Short mmCIF file of C-alpha atoms in Angstrom, two decimals:
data_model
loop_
_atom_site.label_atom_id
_atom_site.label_comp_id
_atom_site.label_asym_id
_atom_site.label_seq_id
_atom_site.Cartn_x
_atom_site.Cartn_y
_atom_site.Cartn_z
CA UNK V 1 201.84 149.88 257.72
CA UNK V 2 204.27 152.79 256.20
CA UNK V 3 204.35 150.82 253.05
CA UNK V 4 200.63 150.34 252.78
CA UNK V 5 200.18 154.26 253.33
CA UNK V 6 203.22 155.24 250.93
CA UNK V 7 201.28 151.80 247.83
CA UNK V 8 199.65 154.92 245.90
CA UNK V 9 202.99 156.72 245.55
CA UNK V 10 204.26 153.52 244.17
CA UNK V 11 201.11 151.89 241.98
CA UNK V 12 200.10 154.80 240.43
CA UNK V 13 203.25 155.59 239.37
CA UNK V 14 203.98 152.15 238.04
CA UNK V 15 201.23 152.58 235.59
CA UNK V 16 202.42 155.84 234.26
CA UNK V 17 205.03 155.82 231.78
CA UNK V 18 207.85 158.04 232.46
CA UNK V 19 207.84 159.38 228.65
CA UNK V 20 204.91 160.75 229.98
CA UNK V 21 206.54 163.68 231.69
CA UNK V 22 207.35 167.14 230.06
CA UNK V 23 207.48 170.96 231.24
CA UNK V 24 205.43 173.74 231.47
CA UNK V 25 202.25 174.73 231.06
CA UNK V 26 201.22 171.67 228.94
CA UNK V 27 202.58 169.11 231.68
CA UNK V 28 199.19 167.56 232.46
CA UNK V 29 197.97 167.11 229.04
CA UNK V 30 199.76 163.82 228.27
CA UNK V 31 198.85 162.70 232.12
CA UNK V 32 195.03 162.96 231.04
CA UNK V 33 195.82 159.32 229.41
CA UNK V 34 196.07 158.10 232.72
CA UNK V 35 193.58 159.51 234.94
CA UNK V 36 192.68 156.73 236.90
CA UNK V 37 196.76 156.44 238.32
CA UNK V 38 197.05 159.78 238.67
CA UNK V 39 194.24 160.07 240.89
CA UNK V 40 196.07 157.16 243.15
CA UNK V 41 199.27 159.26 243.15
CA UNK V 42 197.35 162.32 244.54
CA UNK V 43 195.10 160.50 246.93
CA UNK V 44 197.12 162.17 249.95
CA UNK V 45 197.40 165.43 248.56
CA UNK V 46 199.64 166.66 245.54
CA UNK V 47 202.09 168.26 247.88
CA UNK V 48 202.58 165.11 249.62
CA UNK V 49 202.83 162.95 246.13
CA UNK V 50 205.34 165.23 244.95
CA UNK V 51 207.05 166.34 248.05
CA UNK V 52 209.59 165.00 250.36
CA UNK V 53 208.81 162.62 252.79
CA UNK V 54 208.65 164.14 255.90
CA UNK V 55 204.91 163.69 256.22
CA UNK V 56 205.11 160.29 256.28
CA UNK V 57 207.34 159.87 258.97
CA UNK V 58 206.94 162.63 261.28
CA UNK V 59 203.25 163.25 260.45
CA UNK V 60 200.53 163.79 259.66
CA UNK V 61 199.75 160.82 257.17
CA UNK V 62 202.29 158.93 259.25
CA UNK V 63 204.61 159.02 262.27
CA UNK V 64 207.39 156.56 262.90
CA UNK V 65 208.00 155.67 266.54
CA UNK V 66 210.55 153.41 266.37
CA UNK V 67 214.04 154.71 266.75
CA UNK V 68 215.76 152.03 265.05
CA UNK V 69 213.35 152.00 262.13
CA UNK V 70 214.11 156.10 261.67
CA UNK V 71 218.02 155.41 261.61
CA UNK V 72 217.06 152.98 259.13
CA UNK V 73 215.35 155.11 256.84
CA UNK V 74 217.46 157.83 257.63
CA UNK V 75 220.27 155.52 256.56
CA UNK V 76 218.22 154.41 253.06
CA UNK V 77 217.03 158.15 252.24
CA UNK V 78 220.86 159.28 252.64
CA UNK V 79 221.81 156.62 250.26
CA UNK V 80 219.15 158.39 247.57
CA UNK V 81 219.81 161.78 247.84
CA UNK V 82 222.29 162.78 250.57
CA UNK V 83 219.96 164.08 253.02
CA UNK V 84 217.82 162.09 256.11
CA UNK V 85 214.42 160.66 255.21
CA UNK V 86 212.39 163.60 255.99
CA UNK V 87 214.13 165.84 253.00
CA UNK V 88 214.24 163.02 250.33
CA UNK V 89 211.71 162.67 247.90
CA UNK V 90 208.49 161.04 248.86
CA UNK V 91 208.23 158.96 245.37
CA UNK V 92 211.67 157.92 245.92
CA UNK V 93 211.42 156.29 249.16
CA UNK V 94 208.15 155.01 248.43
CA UNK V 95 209.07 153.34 245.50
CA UNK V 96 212.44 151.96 247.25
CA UNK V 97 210.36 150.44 250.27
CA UNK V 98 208.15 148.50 247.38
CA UNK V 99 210.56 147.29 245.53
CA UNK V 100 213.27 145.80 248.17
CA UNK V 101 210.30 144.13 249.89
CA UNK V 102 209.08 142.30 246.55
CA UNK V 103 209.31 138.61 246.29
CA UNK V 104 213.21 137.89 244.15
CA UNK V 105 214.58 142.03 245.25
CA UNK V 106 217.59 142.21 243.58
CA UNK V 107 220.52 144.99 243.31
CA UNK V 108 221.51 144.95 239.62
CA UNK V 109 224.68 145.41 238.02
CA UNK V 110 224.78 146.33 234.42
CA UNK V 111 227.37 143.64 232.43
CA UNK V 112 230.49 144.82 231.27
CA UNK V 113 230.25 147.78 234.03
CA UNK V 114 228.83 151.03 234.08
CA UNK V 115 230.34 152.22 231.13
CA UNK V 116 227.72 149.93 229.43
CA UNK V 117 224.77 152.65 230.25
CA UNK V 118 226.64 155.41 228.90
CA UNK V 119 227.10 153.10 226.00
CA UNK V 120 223.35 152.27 225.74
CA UNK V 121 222.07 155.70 226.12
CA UNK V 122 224.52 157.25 223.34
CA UNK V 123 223.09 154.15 221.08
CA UNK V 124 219.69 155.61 221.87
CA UNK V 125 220.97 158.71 220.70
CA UNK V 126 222.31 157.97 217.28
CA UNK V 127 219.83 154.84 216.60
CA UNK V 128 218.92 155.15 212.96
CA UNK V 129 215.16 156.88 212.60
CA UNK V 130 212.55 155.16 210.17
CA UNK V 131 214.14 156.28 206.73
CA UNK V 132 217.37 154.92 208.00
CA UNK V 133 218.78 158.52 208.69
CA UNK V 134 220.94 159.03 211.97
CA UNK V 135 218.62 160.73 214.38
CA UNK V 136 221.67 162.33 216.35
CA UNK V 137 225.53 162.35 217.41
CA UNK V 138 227.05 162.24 220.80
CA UNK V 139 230.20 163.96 220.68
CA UNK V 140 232.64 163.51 223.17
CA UNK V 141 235.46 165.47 225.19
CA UNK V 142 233.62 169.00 224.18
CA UNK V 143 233.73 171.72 226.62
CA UNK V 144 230.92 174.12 226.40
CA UNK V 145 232.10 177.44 227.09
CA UNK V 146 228.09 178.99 226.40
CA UNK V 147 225.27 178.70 225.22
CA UNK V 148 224.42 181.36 222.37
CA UNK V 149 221.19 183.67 222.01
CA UNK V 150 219.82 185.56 219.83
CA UNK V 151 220.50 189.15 220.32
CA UNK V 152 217.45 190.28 222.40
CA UNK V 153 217.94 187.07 224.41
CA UNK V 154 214.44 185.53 223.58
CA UNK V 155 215.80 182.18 222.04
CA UNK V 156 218.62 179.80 222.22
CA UNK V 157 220.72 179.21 219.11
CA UNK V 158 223.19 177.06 219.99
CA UNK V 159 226.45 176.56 221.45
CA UNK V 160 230.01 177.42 221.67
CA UNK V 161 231.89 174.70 222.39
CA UNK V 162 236.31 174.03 222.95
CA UNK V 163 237.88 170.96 221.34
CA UNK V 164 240.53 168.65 222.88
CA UNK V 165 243.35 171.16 220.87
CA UNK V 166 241.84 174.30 222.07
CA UNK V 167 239.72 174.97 218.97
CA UNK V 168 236.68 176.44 219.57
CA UNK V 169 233.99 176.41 216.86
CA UNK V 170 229.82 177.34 217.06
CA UNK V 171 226.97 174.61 216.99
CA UNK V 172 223.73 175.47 215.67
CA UNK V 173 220.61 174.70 217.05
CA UNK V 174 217.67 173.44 215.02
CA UNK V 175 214.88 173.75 217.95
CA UNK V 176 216.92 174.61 221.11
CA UNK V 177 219.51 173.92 223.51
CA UNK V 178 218.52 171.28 226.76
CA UNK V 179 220.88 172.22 229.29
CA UNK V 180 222.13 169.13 232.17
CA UNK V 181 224.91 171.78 233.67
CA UNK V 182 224.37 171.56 237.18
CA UNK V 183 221.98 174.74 237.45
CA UNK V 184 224.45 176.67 240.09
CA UNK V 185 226.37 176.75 236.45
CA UNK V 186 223.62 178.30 234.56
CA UNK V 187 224.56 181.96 235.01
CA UNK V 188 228.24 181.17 233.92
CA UNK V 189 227.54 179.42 230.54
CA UNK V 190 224.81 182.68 229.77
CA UNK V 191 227.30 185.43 227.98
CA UNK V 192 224.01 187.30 226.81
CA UNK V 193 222.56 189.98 229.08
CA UNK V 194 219.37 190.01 227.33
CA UNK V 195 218.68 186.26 228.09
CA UNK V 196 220.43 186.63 231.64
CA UNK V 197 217.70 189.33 232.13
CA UNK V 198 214.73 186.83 230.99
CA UNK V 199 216.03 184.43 233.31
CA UNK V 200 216.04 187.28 236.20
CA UNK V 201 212.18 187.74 235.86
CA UNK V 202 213.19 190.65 233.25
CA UNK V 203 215.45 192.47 235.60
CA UNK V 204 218.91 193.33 235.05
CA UNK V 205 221.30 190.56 236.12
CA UNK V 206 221.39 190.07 239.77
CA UNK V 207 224.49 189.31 242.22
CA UNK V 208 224.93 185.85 242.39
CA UNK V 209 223.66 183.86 245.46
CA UNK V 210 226.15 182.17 247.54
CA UNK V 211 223.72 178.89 247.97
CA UNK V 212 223.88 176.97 251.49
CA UNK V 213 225.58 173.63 252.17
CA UNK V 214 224.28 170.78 253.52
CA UNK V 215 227.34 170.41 255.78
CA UNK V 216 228.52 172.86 258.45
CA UNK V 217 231.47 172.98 259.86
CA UNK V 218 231.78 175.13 263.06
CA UNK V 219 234.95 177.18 262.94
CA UNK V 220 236.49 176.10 266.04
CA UNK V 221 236.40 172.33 264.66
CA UNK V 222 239.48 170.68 262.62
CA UNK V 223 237.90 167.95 260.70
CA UNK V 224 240.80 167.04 258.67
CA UNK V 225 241.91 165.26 261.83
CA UNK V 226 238.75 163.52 261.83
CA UNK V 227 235.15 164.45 262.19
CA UNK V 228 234.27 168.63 262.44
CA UNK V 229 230.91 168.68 260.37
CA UNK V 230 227.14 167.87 260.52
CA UNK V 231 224.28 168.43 258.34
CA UNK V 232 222.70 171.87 258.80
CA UNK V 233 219.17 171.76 260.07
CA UNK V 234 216.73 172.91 256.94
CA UNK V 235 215.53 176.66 257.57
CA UNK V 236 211.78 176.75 256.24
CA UNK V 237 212.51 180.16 255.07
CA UNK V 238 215.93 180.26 253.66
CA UNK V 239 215.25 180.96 250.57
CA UNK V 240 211.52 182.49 250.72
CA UNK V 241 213.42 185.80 248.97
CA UNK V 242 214.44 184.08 245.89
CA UNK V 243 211.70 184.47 242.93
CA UNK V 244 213.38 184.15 239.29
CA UNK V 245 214.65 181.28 237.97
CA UNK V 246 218.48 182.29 238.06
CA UNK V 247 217.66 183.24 241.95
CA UNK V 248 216.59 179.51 242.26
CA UNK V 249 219.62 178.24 240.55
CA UNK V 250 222.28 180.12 242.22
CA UNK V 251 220.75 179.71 245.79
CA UNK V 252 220.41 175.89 245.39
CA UNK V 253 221.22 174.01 248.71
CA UNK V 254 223.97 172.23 247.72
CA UNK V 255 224.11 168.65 249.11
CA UNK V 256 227.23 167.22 250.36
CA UNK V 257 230.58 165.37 248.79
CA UNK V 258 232.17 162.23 247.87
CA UNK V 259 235.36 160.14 249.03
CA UNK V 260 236.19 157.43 246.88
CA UNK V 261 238.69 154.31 247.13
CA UNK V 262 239.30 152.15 244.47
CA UNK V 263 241.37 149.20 245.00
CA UNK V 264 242.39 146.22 243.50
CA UNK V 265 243.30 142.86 245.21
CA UNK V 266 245.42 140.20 244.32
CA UNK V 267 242.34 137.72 245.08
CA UNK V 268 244.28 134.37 245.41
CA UNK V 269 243.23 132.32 248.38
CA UNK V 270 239.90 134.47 248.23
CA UNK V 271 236.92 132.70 247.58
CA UNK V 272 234.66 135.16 245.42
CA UNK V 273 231.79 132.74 245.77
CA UNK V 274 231.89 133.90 249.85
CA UNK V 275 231.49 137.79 249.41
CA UNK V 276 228.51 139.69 248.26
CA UNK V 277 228.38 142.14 245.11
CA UNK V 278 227.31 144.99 247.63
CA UNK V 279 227.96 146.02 251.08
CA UNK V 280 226.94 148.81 253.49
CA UNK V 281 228.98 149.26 256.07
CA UNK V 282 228.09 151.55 259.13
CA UNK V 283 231.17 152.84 260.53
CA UNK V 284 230.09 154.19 264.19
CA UNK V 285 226.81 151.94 263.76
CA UNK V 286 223.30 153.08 262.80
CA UNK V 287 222.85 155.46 265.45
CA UNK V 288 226.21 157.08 265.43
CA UNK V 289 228.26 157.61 268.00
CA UNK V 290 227.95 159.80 271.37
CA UNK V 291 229.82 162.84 269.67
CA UNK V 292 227.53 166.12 269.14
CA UNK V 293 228.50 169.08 267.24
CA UNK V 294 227.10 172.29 267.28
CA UNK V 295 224.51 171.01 269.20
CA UNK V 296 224.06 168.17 266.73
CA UNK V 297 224.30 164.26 267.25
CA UNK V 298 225.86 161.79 265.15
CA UNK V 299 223.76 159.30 263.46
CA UNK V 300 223.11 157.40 260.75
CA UNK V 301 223.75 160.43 258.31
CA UNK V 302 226.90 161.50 259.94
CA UNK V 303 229.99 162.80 258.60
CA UNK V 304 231.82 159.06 256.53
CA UNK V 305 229.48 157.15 258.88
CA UNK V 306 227.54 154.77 255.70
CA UNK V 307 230.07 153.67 253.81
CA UNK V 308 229.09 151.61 250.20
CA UNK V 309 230.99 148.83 249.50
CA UNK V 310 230.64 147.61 245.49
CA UNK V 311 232.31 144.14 244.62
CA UNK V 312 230.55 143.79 241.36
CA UNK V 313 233.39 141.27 239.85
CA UNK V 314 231.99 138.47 241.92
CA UNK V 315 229.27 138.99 239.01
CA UNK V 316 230.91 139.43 236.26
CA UNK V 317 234.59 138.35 236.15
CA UNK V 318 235.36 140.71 233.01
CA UNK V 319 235.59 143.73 235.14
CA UNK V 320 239.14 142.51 236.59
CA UNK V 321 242.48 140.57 235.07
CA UNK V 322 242.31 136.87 236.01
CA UNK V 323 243.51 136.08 239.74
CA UNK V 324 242.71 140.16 240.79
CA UNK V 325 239.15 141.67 242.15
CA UNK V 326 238.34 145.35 242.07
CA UNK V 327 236.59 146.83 244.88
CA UNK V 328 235.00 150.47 245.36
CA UNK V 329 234.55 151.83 248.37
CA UNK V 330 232.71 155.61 248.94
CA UNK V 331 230.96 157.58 251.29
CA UNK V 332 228.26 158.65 249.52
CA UNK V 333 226.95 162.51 249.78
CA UNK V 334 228.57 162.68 253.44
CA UNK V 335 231.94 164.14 252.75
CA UNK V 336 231.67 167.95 253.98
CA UNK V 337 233.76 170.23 251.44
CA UNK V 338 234.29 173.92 253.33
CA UNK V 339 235.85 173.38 256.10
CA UNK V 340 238.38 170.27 254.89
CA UNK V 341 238.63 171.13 250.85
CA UNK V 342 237.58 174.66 250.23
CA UNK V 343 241.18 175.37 250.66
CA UNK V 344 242.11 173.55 247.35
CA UNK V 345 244.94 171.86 248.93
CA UNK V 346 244.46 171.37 252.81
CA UNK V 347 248.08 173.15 253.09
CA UNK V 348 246.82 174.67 257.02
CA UNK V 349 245.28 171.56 257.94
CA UNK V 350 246.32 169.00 260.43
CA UNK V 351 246.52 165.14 259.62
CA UNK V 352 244.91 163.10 261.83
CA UNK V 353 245.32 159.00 262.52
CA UNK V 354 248.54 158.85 263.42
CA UNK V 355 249.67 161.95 262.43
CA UNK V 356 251.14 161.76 258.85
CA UNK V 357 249.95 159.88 256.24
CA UNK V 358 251.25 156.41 255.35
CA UNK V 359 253.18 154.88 252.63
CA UNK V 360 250.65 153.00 249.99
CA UNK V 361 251.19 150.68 247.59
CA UNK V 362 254.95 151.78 247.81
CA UNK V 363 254.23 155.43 246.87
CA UNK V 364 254.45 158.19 249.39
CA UNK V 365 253.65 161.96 248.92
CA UNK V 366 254.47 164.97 251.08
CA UNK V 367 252.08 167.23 249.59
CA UNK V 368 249.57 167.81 252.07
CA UNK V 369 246.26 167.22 249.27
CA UNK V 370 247.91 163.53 248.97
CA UNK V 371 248.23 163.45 252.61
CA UNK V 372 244.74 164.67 253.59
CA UNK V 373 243.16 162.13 250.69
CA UNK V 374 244.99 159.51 252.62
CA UNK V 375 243.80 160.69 256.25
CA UNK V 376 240.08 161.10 255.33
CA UNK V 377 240.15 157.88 253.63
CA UNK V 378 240.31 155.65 256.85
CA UNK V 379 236.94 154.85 256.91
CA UNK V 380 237.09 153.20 253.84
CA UNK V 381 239.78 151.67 254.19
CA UNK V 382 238.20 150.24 257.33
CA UNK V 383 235.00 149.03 255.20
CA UNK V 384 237.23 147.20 252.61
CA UNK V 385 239.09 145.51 256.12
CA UNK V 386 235.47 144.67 257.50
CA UNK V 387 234.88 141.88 253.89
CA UNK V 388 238.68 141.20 253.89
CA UNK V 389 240.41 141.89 256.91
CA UNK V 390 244.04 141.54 255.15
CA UNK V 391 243.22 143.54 251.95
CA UNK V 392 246.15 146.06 252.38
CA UNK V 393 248.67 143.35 252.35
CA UNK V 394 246.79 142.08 249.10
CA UNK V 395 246.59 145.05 247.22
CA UNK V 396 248.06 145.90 244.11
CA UNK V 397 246.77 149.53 243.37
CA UNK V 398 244.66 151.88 245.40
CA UNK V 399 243.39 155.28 243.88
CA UNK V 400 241.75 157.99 245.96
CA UNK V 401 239.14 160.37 245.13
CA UNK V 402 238.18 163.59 246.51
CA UNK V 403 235.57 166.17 246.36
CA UNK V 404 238.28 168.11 244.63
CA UNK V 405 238.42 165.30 241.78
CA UNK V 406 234.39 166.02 241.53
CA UNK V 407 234.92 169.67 241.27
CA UNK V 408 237.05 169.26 238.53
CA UNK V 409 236.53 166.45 236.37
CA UNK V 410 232.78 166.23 236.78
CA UNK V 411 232.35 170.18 237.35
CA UNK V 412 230.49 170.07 240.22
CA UNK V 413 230.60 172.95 242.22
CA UNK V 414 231.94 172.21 245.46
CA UNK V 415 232.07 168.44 244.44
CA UNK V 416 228.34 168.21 245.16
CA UNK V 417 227.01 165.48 244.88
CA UNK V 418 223.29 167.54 243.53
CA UNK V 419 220.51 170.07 244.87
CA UNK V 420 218.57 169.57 248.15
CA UNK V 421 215.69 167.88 247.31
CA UNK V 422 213.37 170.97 248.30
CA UNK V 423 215.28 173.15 246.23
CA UNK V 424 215.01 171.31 242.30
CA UNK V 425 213.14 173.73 239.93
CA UNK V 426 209.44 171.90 240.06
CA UNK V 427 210.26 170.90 236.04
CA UNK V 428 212.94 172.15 233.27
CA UNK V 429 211.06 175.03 231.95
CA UNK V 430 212.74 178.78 231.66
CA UNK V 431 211.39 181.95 230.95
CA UNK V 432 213.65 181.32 227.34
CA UNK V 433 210.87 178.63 225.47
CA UNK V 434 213.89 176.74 223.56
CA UNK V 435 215.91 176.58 226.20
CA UNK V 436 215.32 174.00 228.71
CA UNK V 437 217.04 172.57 232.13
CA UNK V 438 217.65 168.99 233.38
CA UNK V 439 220.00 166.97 235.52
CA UNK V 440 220.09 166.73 239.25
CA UNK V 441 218.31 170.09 240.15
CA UNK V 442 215.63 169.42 238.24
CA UNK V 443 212.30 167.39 239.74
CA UNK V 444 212.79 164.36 240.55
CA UNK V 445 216.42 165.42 241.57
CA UNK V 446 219.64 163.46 242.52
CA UNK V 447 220.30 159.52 241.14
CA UNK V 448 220.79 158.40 237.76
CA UNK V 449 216.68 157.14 237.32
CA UNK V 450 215.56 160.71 238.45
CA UNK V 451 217.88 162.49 236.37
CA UNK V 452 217.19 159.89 233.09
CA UNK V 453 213.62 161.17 234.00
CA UNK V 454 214.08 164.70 233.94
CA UNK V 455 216.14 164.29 230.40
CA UNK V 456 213.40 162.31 229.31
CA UNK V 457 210.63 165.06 229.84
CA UNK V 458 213.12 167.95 228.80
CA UNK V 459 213.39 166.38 224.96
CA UNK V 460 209.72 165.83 224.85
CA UNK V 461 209.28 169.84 225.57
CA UNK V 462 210.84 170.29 222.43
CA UNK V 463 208.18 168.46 220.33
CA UNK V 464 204.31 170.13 220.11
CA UNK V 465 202.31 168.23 223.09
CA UNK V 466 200.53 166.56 219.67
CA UNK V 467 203.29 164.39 218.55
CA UNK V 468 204.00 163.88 222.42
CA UNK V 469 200.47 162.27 222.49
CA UNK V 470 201.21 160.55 219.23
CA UNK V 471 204.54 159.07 220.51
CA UNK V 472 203.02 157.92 223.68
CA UNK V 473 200.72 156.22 221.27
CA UNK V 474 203.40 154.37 219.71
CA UNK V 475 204.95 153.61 223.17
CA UNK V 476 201.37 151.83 223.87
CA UNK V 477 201.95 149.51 221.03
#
């Protein structure tokens, strides 16, 4: 019944291309094309088509009764976006509900890993145009340090950008600059107080908003010796004060973290043919365990409770030497960062299992960020043990990653894994016309198809909605 009340999320959408998606005021013109689906998509209301999905599960197109069916899509929405069923998107779960259910569902793997996407998309990039010119470059290892205005701040002109040796030389724009910095970076990579202003709804530069975490960690817990954080119930009005765009940035909800294990296995005796390319485990079970903090009870969204499982080289055998198998473990979106990483080290914290942390793969480190890494990584470990219950003894190399290794490889503030659904700008249009924003806090949000989409849209606001139309036209045949 839920998936016959969510079909004209996912039909009408199915007959709309995504290309068909750009910002600001000209948004619907392309979508006239395809009247007939949009009106399916809208059919319960344009908030609830483009909203999350808390009215079909807690009312009042449709309630959910069933306790073990909530966990359930508690425990799918948290896999989307980091946040229970009610908060994620409503096109996202929609679609996800269609499309497991259909007749040969499959998870896909891209060949050769995932550094085959990145590959694809740059191809897309620098694809030769029609009079066999290069339409573009992706250049790699460049640090922007800002993006450059003109001097009353009304148009982007490019970028300023460091080089691998410290160099640091200007890029020109030809029509703009599409920004996919997460937007709680915005205000750092703006230099110009003119365009700051714009951005500010044309008043001077405001103090930056601290935004609000998913996770909460009461201050009397100590979750580095286990669990000491919950998801923070949604406050309707939290951010009701916020009007310009760099209010909306800043105050972001930010959702929660990721731990990561990598490991590889000296597979002999295993027989690949026996495991699965993906695994979710449950740690505590769907429904948690009895623990409540704060006044809050575990459950399927709690702290490292779903833990993802990836054994992709039972697909492809090219991911891993002959005779070895690479696994990836992660909790996904539920590891908290105040309260266990804010410190940058974990230096006052106290190590929990057993106390101090263990000797792997022959290598032992005193330093309490190596130490923490290894104590918050027991769930994983125990998700990798739950496929093959003697994988420490057959492992060759293990490699933790933190929140910490997000914040600073990836640049995500606080290792975040993107914005709160309700909180992504409604497209990438700025008060700036050349400059536009995409990437996870941009509508749709969080997930590599959502974020492709918002990309997508954000380079067809730099043509006239005219060759838009005209490209669509081409897309047709």
């Amino acid at each position: 019944e839920l998936r016959r009340v969510t079909a004209p999320l996912v039909t009408g959408a199915a007959e709309i291309p995504a290309m068909a998606m750009r910002p600001g005021d000209t948004a619907l013109v392309p979508l006239l094309r395809y009247l007939p689906p949009l009106f399916k998509i809208i059919s319960n209301g344009v908030e609830a088509s483009t909203g999350p999905f808390k009215p079909y599960i807690d009312g009042p197109l449709f309630t959910v009764k069933d306790k073990w069916l909530r966990d359930w899509l508690d425990a799918l929405a948290f896999s989307l976006s980091g946040l229970p069923a009610a908060r994620t998107s409503a096109g996202a779960m929609a679609y996800v509900l269609f499309d497991m259910h259909r007749e040969g569902a499959a998870l896909d793997y891209p060949r050769g890993g995932l550094g085959e996407v990145v590959k694809a998309l740059a191809k897309g990039v620098e694809q030769k145009s029609n009079d066999g010119s290069v339409s573009g470059s992706v250049y790699l290892r460049r640090h922007v340090e800002s993006i450059n205005f003109s001097e009353d701040g009304s148009r982007a002109t490019g970028l300023t950008v460091r080089k691998p040796n410290g160099e640091t030389i200007s890029v020109m724009a030809n029509d703009g600059v599409i920004c996919n910095a997460p937007v709680w970076s915005l205000r750092n990579l703006i230099k110009n107080s003119n365009a700051l202003s714009k951005l500010n709804g044309g008043d001077s530069p405001s103090v930056r908003v601290n935004p609000v975490q998913s996770w909460m960690t009461p201050d009397k817990a100590e979750p580095s010796s286990g669990r000491g954080s919950v998801l923070r119930p949604r406050q309707e009005s939290q951010r009701e004060d916020e009007t310009s765009l760099l209010e909306k940035c800043d105050g972001a909800e930010l959702t929660g973290s990721f731990l990561h294990l990598h490991v590889a296995l000296d597979a002999k005796g295993l027989d690949l043919d026996l495991l699965e390319p993906h695994y979710t485990v449950m740690d505590r079970g769907l429904e948690g365990d009895d623990m409540v903090i704060d006044g809050v009870p575990d459950d399927a969204c709690g702290e490292l409770n779903m833990i993802a499982l990836s054994n992709p080289c039972v697909l492809d055998k090219s991911l891993s030497p002959e005779g070895y198998v690479i696994l990836h473990a992660y909790g996904a979106a539920n590891e908290p960062y105040d309260g266990v990483w804010a410190d940058g080290t974990g230096s006052d914290a106290t190590i929990g299992e057993g106390g101090t942390p263990q000797e792997t793969n022959g290598r032992y480190s005193s330093s309490s960020y190596e130490a923490l890494k290894s104590a918050r990584a027991a769930p994983l470990w125990r998700a990798v043990e739950s496929i093959i219950p003697d994988a420490r003894e057959r492992t060759v190399l293990a490699l933790l990653g933190s929140p910490k290794t997000h914040e600073r490889y990836l640049r995500r503030p606080k290792g975040s894994y993107g914005a709160a659904f309700e909180d992504c700008l409604k497209d990438g249009s700025t008060p700036i016309p050349n400059l536009l924003l995409c990437g996870d806090g941009v509508f749709p949000g969080i997930g590599i198809p959502s974020v492709a989409l918002s990309g997508a849209s954000a380079a067809n606001g730099m043509i006239s909605v005219l060759e838009h139309w005209r490209a669509l036209d081409n897309l047709k045949s």
